[in-house]
mmCIF file of C-alpha atoms in Angstrom:
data_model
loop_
_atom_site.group_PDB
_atom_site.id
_atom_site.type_symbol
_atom_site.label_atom_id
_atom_site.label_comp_id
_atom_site.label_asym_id
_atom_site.label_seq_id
_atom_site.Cartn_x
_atom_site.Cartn_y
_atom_site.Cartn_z
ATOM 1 C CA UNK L 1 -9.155 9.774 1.965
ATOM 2 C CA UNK L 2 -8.561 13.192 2.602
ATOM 3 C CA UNK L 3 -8.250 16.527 -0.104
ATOM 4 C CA UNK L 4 -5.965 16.466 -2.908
ATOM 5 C CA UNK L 5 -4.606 19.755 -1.931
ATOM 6 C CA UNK L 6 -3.295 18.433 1.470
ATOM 7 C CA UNK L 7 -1.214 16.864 0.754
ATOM 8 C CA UNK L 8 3.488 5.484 11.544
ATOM 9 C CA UNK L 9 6.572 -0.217 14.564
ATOM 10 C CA UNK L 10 4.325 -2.985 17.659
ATOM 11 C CA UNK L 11 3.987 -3.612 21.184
ATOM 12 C CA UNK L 12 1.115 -2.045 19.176
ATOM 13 C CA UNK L 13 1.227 0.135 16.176
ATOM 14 C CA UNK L 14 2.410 2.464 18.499
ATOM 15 C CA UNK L 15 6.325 2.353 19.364
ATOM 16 C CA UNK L 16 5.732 1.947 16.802
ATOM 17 C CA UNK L 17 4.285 2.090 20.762
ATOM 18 C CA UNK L 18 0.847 0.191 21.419
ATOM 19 C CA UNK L 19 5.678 -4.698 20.068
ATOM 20 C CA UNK L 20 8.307 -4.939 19.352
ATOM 21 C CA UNK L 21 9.589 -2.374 16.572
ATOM 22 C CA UNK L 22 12.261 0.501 17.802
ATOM 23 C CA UNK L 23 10.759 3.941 17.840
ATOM 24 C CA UNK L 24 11.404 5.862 14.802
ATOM 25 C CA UNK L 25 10.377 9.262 15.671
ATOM 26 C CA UNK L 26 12.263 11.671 17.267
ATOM 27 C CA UNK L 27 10.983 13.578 20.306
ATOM 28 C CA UNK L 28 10.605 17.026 18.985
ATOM 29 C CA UNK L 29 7.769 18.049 16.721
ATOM 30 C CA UNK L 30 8.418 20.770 14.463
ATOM 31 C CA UNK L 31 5.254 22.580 13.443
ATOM 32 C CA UNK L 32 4.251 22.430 9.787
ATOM 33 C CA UNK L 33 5.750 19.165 9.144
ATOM 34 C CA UNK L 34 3.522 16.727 10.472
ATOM 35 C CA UNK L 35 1.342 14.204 8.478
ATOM 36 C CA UNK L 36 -0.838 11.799 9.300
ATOM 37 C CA UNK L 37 -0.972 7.812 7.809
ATOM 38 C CA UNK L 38 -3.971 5.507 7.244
ATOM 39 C CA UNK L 39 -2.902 2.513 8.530
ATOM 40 C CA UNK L 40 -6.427 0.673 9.962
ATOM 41 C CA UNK L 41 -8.673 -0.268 7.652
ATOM 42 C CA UNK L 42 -4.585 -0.727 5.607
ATOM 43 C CA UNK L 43 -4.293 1.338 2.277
ATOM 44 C CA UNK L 44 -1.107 0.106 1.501
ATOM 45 C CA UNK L 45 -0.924 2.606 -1.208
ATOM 46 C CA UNK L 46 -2.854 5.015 1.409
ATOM 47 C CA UNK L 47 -0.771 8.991 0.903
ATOM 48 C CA UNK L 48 0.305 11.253 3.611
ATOM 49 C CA UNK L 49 -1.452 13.458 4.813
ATOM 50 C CA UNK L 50 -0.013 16.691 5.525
ATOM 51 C CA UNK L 51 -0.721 19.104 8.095
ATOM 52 C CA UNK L 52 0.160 22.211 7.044
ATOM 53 C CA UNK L 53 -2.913 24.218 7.935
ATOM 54 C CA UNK L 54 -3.464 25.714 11.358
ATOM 55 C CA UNK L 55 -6.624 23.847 12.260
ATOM 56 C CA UNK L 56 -6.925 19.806 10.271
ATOM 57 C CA UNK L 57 -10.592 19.202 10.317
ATOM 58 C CA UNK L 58 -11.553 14.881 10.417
ATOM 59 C CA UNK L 59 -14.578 13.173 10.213
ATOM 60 C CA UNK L 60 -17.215 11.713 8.109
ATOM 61 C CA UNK L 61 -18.646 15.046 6.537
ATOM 62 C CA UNK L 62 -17.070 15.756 3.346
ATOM 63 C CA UNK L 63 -16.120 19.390 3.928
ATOM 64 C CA UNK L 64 -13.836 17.688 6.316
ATOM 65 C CA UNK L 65 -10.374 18.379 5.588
ATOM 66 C CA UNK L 66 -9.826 14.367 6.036
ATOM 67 C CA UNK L 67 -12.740 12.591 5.294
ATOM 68 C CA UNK L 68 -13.170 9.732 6.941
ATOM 69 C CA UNK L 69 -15.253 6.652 5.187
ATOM 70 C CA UNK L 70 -16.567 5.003 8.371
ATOM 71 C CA UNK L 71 -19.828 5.100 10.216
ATOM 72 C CA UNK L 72 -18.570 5.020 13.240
ATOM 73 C CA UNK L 73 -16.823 8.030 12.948
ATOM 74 C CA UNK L 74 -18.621 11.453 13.740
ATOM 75 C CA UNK L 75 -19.443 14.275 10.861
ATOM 76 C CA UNK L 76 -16.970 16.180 12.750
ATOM 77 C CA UNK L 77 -15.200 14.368 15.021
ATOM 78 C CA UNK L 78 -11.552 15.656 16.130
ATOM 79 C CA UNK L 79 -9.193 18.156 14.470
ATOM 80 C CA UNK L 80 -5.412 18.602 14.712
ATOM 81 C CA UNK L 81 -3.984 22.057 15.154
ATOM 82 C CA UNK L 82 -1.002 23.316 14.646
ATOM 83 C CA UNK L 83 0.968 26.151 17.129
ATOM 84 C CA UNK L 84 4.392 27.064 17.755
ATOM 85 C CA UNK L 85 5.061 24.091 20.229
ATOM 86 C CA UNK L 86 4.088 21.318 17.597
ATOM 87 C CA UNK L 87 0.721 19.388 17.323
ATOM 88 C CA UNK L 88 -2.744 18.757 19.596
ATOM 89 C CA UNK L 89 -5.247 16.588 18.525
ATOM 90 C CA UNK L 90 -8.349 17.977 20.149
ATOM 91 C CA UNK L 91 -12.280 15.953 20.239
ATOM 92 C CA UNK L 92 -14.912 17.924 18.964
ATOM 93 C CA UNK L 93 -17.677 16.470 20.976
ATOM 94 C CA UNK L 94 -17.579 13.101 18.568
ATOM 95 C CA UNK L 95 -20.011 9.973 19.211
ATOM 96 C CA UNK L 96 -17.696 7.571 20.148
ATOM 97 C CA UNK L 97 -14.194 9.503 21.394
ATOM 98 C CA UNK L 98 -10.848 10.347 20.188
ATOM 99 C CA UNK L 99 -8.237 7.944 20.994
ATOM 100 C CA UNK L 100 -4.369 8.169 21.269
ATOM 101 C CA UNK L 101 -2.690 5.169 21.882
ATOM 102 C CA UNK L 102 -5.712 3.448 23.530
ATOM 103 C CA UNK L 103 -6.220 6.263 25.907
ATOM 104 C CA UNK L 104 -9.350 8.768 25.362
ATOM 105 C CA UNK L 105 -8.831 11.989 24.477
ATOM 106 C CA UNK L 106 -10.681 14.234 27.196
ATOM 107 C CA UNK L 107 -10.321 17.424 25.381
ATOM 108 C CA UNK L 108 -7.409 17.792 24.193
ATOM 109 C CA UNK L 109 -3.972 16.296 24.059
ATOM 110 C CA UNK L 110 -0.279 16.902 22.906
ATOM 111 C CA UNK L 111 1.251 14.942 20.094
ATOM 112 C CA UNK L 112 5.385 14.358 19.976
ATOM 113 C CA UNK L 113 5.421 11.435 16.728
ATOM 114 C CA UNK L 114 4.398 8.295 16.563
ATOM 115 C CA UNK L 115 1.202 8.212 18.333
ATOM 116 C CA UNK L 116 -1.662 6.485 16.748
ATOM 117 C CA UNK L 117 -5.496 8.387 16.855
ATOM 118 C CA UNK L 118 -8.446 6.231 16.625
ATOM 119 C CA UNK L 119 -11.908 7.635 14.939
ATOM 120 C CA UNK L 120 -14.679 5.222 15.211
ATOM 121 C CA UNK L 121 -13.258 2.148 13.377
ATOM 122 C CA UNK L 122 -10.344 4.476 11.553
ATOM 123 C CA UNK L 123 -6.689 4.435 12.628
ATOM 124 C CA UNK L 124 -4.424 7.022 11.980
ATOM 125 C CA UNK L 125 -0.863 7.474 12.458
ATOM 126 C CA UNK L 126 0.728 10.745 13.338
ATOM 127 C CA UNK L 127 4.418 11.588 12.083
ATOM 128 C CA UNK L 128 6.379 14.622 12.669
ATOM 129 C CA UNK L 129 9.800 14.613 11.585
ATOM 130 C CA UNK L 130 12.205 15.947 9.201
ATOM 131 C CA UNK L 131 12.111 12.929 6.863
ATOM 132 C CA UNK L 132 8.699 12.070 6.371
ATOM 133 C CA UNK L 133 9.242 10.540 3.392
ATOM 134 C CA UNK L 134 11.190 7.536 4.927
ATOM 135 C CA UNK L 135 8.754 7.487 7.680
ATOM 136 C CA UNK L 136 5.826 6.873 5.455
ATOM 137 C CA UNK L 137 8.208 3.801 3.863
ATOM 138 C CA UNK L 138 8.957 2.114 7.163
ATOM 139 C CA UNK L 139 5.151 2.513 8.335
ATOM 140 C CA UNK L 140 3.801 0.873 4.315
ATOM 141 C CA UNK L 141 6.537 -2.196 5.135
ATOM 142 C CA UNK L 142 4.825 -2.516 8.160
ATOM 143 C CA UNK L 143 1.149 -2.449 6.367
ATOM 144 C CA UNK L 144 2.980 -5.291 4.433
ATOM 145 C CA UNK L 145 4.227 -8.040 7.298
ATOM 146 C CA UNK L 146 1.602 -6.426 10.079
ATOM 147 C CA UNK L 147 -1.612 -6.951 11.139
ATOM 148 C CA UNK L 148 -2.466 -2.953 11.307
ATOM 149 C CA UNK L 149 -4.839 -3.345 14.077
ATOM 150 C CA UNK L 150 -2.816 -5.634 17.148
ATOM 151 C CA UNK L 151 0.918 -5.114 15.377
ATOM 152 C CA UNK L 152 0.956 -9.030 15.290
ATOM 153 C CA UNK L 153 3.232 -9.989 12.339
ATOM 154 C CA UNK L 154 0.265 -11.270 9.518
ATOM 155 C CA UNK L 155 -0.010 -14.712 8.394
ATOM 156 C CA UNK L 156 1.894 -13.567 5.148
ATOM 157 C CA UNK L 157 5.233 -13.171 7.587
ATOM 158 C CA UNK L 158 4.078 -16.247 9.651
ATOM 159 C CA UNK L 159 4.375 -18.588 6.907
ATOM 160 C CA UNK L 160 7.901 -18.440 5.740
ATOM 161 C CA UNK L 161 9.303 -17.751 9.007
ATOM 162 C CA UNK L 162 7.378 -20.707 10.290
ATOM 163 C CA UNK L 163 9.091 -22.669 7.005
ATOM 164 C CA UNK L 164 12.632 -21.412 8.155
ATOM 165 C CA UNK L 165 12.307 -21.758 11.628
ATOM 166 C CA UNK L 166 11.384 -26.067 10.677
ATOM 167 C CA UNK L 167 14.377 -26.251 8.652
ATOM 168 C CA UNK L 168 16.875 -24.440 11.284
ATOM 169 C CA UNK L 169 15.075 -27.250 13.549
ATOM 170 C CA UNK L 170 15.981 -29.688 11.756
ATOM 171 C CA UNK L 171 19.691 -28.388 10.503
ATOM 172 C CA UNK L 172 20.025 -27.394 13.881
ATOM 173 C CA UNK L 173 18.326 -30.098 16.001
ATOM 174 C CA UNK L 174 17.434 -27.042 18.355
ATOM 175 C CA UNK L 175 13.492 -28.136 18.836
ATOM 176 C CA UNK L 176 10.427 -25.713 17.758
ATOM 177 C CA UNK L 177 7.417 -24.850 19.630
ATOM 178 C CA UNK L 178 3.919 -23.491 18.147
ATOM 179 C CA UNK L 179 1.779 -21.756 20.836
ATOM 180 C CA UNK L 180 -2.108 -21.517 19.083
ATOM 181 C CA UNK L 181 -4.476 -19.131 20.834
ATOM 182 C CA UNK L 182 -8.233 -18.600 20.022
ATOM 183 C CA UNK L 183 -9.934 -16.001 22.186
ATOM 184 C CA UNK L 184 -12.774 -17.323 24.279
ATOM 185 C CA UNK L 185 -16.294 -16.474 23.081
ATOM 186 C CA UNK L 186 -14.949 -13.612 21.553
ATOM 187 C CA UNK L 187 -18.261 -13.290 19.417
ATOM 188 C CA UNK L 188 -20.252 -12.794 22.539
ATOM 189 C CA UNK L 189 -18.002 -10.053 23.096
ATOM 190 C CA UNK L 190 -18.411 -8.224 19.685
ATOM 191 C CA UNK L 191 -22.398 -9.016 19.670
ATOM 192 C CA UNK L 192 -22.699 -7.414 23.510
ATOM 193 C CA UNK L 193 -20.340 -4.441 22.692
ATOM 194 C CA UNK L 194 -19.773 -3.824 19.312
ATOM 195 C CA UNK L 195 -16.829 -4.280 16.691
ATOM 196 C CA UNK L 196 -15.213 -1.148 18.728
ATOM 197 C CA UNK L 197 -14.957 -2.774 21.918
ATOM 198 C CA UNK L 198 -13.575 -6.252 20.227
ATOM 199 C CA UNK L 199 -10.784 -4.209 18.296
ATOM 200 C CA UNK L 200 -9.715 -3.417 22.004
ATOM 201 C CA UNK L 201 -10.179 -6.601 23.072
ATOM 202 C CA UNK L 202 -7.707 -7.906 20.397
ATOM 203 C CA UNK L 203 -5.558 -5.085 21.220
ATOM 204 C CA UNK L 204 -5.154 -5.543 24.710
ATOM 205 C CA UNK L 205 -4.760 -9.239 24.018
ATOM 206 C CA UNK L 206 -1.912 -8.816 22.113
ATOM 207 C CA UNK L 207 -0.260 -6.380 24.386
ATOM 208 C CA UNK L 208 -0.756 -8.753 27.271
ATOM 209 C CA UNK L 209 1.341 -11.548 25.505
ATOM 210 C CA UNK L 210 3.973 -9.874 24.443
ATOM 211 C CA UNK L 211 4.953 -9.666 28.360
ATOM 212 C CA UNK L 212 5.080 -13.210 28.288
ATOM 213 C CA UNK L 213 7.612 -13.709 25.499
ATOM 214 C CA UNK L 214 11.646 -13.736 24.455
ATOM 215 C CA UNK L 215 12.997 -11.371 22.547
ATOM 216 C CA UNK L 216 12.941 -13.112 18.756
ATOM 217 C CA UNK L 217 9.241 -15.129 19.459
ATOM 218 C CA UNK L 218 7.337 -14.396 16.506
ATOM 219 C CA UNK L 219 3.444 -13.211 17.736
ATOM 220 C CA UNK L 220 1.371 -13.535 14.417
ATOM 221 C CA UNK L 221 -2.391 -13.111 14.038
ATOM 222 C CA UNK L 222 -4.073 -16.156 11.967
ATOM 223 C CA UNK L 223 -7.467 -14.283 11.062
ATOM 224 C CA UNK L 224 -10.398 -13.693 13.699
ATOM 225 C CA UNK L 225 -9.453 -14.060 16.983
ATOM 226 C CA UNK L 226 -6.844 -16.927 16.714
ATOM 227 C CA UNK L 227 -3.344 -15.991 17.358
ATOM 228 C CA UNK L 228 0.002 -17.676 17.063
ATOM 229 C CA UNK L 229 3.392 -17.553 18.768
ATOM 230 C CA UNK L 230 6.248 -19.518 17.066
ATOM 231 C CA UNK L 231 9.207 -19.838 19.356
ATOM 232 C CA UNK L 232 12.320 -21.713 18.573
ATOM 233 C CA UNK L 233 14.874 -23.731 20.699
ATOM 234 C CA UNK L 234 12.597 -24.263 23.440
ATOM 235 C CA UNK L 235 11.515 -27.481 24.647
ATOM 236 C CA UNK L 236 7.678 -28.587 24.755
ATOM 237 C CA UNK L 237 7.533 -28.336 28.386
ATOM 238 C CA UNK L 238 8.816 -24.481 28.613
ATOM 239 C CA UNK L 239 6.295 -23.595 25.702
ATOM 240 C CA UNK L 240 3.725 -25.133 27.930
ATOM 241 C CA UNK L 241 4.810 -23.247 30.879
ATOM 242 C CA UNK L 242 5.111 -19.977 28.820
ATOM 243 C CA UNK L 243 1.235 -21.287 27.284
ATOM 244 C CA UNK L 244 0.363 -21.438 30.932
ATOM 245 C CA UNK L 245 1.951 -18.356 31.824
ATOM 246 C CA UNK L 246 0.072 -16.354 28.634
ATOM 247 C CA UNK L 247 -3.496 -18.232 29.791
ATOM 248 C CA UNK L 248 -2.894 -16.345 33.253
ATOM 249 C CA UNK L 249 -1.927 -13.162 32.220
ATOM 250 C CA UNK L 250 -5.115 -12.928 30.039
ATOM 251 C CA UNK L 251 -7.813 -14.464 32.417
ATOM 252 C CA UNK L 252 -6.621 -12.695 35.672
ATOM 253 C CA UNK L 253 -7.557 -9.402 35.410
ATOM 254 C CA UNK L 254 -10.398 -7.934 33.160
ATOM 255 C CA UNK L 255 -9.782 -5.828 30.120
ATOM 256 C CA UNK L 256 -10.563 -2.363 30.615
ATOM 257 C CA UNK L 257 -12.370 -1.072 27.563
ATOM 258 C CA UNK L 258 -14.487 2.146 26.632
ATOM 259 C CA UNK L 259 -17.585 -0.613 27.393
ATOM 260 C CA UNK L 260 -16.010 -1.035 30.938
ATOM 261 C CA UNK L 261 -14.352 -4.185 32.395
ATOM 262 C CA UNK L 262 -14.919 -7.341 30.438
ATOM 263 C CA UNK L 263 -13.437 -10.756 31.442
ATOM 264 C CA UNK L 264 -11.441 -12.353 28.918
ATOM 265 C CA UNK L 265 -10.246 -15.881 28.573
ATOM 266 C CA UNK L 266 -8.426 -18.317 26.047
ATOM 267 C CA UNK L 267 -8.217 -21.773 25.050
ATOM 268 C CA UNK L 268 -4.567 -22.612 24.044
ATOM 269 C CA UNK L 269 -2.818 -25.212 21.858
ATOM 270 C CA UNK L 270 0.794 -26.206 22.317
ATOM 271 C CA UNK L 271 2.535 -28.501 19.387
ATOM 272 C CA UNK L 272 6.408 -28.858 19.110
ATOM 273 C CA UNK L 273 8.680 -30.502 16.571
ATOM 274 C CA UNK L 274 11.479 -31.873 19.450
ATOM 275 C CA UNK L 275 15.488 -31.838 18.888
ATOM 276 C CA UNK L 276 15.935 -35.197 18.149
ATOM 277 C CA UNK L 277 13.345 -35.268 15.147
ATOM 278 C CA UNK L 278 14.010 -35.716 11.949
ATOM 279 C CA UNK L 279 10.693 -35.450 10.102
ATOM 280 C CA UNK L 280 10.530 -32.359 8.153
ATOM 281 C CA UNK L 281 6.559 -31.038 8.246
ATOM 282 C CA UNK L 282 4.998 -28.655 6.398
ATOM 283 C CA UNK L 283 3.593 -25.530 7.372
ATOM 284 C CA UNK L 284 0.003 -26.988 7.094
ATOM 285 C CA UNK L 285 0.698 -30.323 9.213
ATOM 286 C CA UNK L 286 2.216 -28.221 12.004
ATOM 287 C CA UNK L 287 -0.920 -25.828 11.848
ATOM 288 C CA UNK L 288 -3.381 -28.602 11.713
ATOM 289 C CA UNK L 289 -1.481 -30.060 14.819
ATOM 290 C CA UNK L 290 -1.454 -27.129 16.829
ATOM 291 C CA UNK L 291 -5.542 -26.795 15.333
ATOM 292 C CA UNK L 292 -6.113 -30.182 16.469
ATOM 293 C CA UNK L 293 -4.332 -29.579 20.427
ATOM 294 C CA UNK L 294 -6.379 -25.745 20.621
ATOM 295 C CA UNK L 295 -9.908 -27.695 19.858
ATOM 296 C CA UNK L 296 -8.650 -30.175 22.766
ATOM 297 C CA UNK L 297 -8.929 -27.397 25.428
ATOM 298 C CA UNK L 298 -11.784 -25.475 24.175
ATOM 299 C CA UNK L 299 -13.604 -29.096 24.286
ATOM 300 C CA UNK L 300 -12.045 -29.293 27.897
ATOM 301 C CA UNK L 301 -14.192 -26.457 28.816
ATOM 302 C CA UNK L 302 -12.007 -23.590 27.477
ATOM 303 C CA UNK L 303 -9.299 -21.497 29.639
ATOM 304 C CA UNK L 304 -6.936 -24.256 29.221
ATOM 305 C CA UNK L 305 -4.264 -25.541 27.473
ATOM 306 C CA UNK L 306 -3.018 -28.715 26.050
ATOM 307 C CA UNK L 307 0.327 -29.468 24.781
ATOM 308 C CA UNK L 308 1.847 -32.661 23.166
ATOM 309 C CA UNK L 309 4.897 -33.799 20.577
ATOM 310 C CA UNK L 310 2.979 -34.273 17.427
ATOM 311 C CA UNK L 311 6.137 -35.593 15.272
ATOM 312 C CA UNK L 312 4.198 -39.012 15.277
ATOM 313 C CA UNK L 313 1.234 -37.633 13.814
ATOM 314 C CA UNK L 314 3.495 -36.037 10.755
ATOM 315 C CA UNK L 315 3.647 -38.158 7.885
#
């Protein structure tokens, strides 16, 4: 993607600021040092970009001066330019809008570092700092434990921190909860409004949860739709309240996408190991007990959740 010659973490990507990762970037943009990242669909071996023309050209037409490979994007759909105060990424009339951080771009708007611009299905991240170079590091690390789309950790971080946090359980007799989340329907959602509107969907999901949780609860995305939250030393009946709390937060209020409002509900799964056990599952039996609790409530009739002590079911 993009010319040879020119040549960011998660409530979202985008504190990285659309999770829980400090901001990196510095407030001040200084002009002819920005670049721009490829972080959704992840290249983890994706190159920066840099900006250092006047006018940065994107889109799916391959005089483009980053060529997008993506269908949903327009031939030429936004461009970054460069003046003495720093960086504006401006729409040029494109299909489906120019996002920044979830919010469209009405004709222009003023980048500082950080920010992440959406093209059709494409994600990029733009940086502007002195050290790009480390930047670019800390944002590929990310690509690596991530999910590049909601900034949930990926099921490649889930799994050994759901191994440690068993054995501190156990070492520790301090209790662990799983919290399994499948979004309602969601197919309905992505055959009514396209893959576009269900990114946001996800998106927004993700960002509504993490206003539910501790600092130190680990919010992972399984594949799809399903979501987990692993959160140690808490007892069954405060993950079910916090279950409860998360099942609110999602089905009170609609989601406001480009599509318009769409109501959004989830079925919920709540499976603890408690302080006094001394059984010592593996990964898989806690999944397929939390599995086994989430299929409860969506046979319940959905937008509910179920919670029990599966130590008994462990062998």
């Amino acid at each position: 993607m993009g010319k040879p010659s020119q040549q960011p973490i998660p409530k979202s990507l985008a504190e990285t600021h659309a999770s829980g990762m400090p901001q990196l970037f510095p407030e001040s943009v200084h002009p002819g040092r920005g670049c721009l990242l490829q972080i959704y669909p992840a290249r983890v071996n994706a190159e920066m970009i840099r900006l250092s023309s006047r006018r940065t050209l994107m889109g799916r037409d391959l005089s483009c001066d980053v060529t997008l490979e993506d269908n949903a994007a327009s031939r030429t759909h936004a461009a970054i330019d460069a003046d003495e105060q720093g960086y504006l990424v401006i729409d040029l009339g494109s299909t489906n809008g120019t996002y920044v951080d979830d919010e469209i771009v009405q004709d222009r708007r003023r980048l500082k570092g950080g920010e992440l611009i959406r093209l059709g299905n494409t994600i990029l991240k733009f940086m502007s700092s002195i050290d790009e170079e480390a930047q670019y590091h800390a944002v590929v690390h990310e690509l690596m434990t991530r999910d590049p789309l909601t900034n949930a950790f990926n099921r490649a971080y889930l799994i050994p921190a759901l191994e440690q946090g068993v054995l501190r359980s156990i070492r520790q007799q301090s209790g662990l909860c799983i919290i399994l989340m499948d979004i309602d329907h969601f197919k309905v959602i992505n055959d009514s409004h396209g893959h576009l509107t269900g990114d946001e969907v996800l998106r927004i999901f993700c960002e509504r949860i993490r206003g539910c949780l501790r600092q130190g609860d680990v919010l992972a995305r399984l594949g799809g739709e399903e979501f987990l939250v692993l959160v140690e030393s808490m007892a069954i009946e405060e993950a079910r309240r916090m279950a409860e709390r998360i099942r609110l937060v999602i089905s009170s209020h609609p989601f406001v996408t480009q599509a318009g409002e769409i109501p959004v509900t989830c079925s919920i799964g709540v499976t603890a190991l408690s302080p006094e056990s001394t059984i010592c599952p593996t990964v898989d039996q806690l999944l397929s007990a939390a599995d086994h609790l989430l299929y409860a409530a969506k046979a319940a009739g959905r937008n509910n959740v179920q919670a029990g002590l599966r130590d008994s079911q462990i062998r």
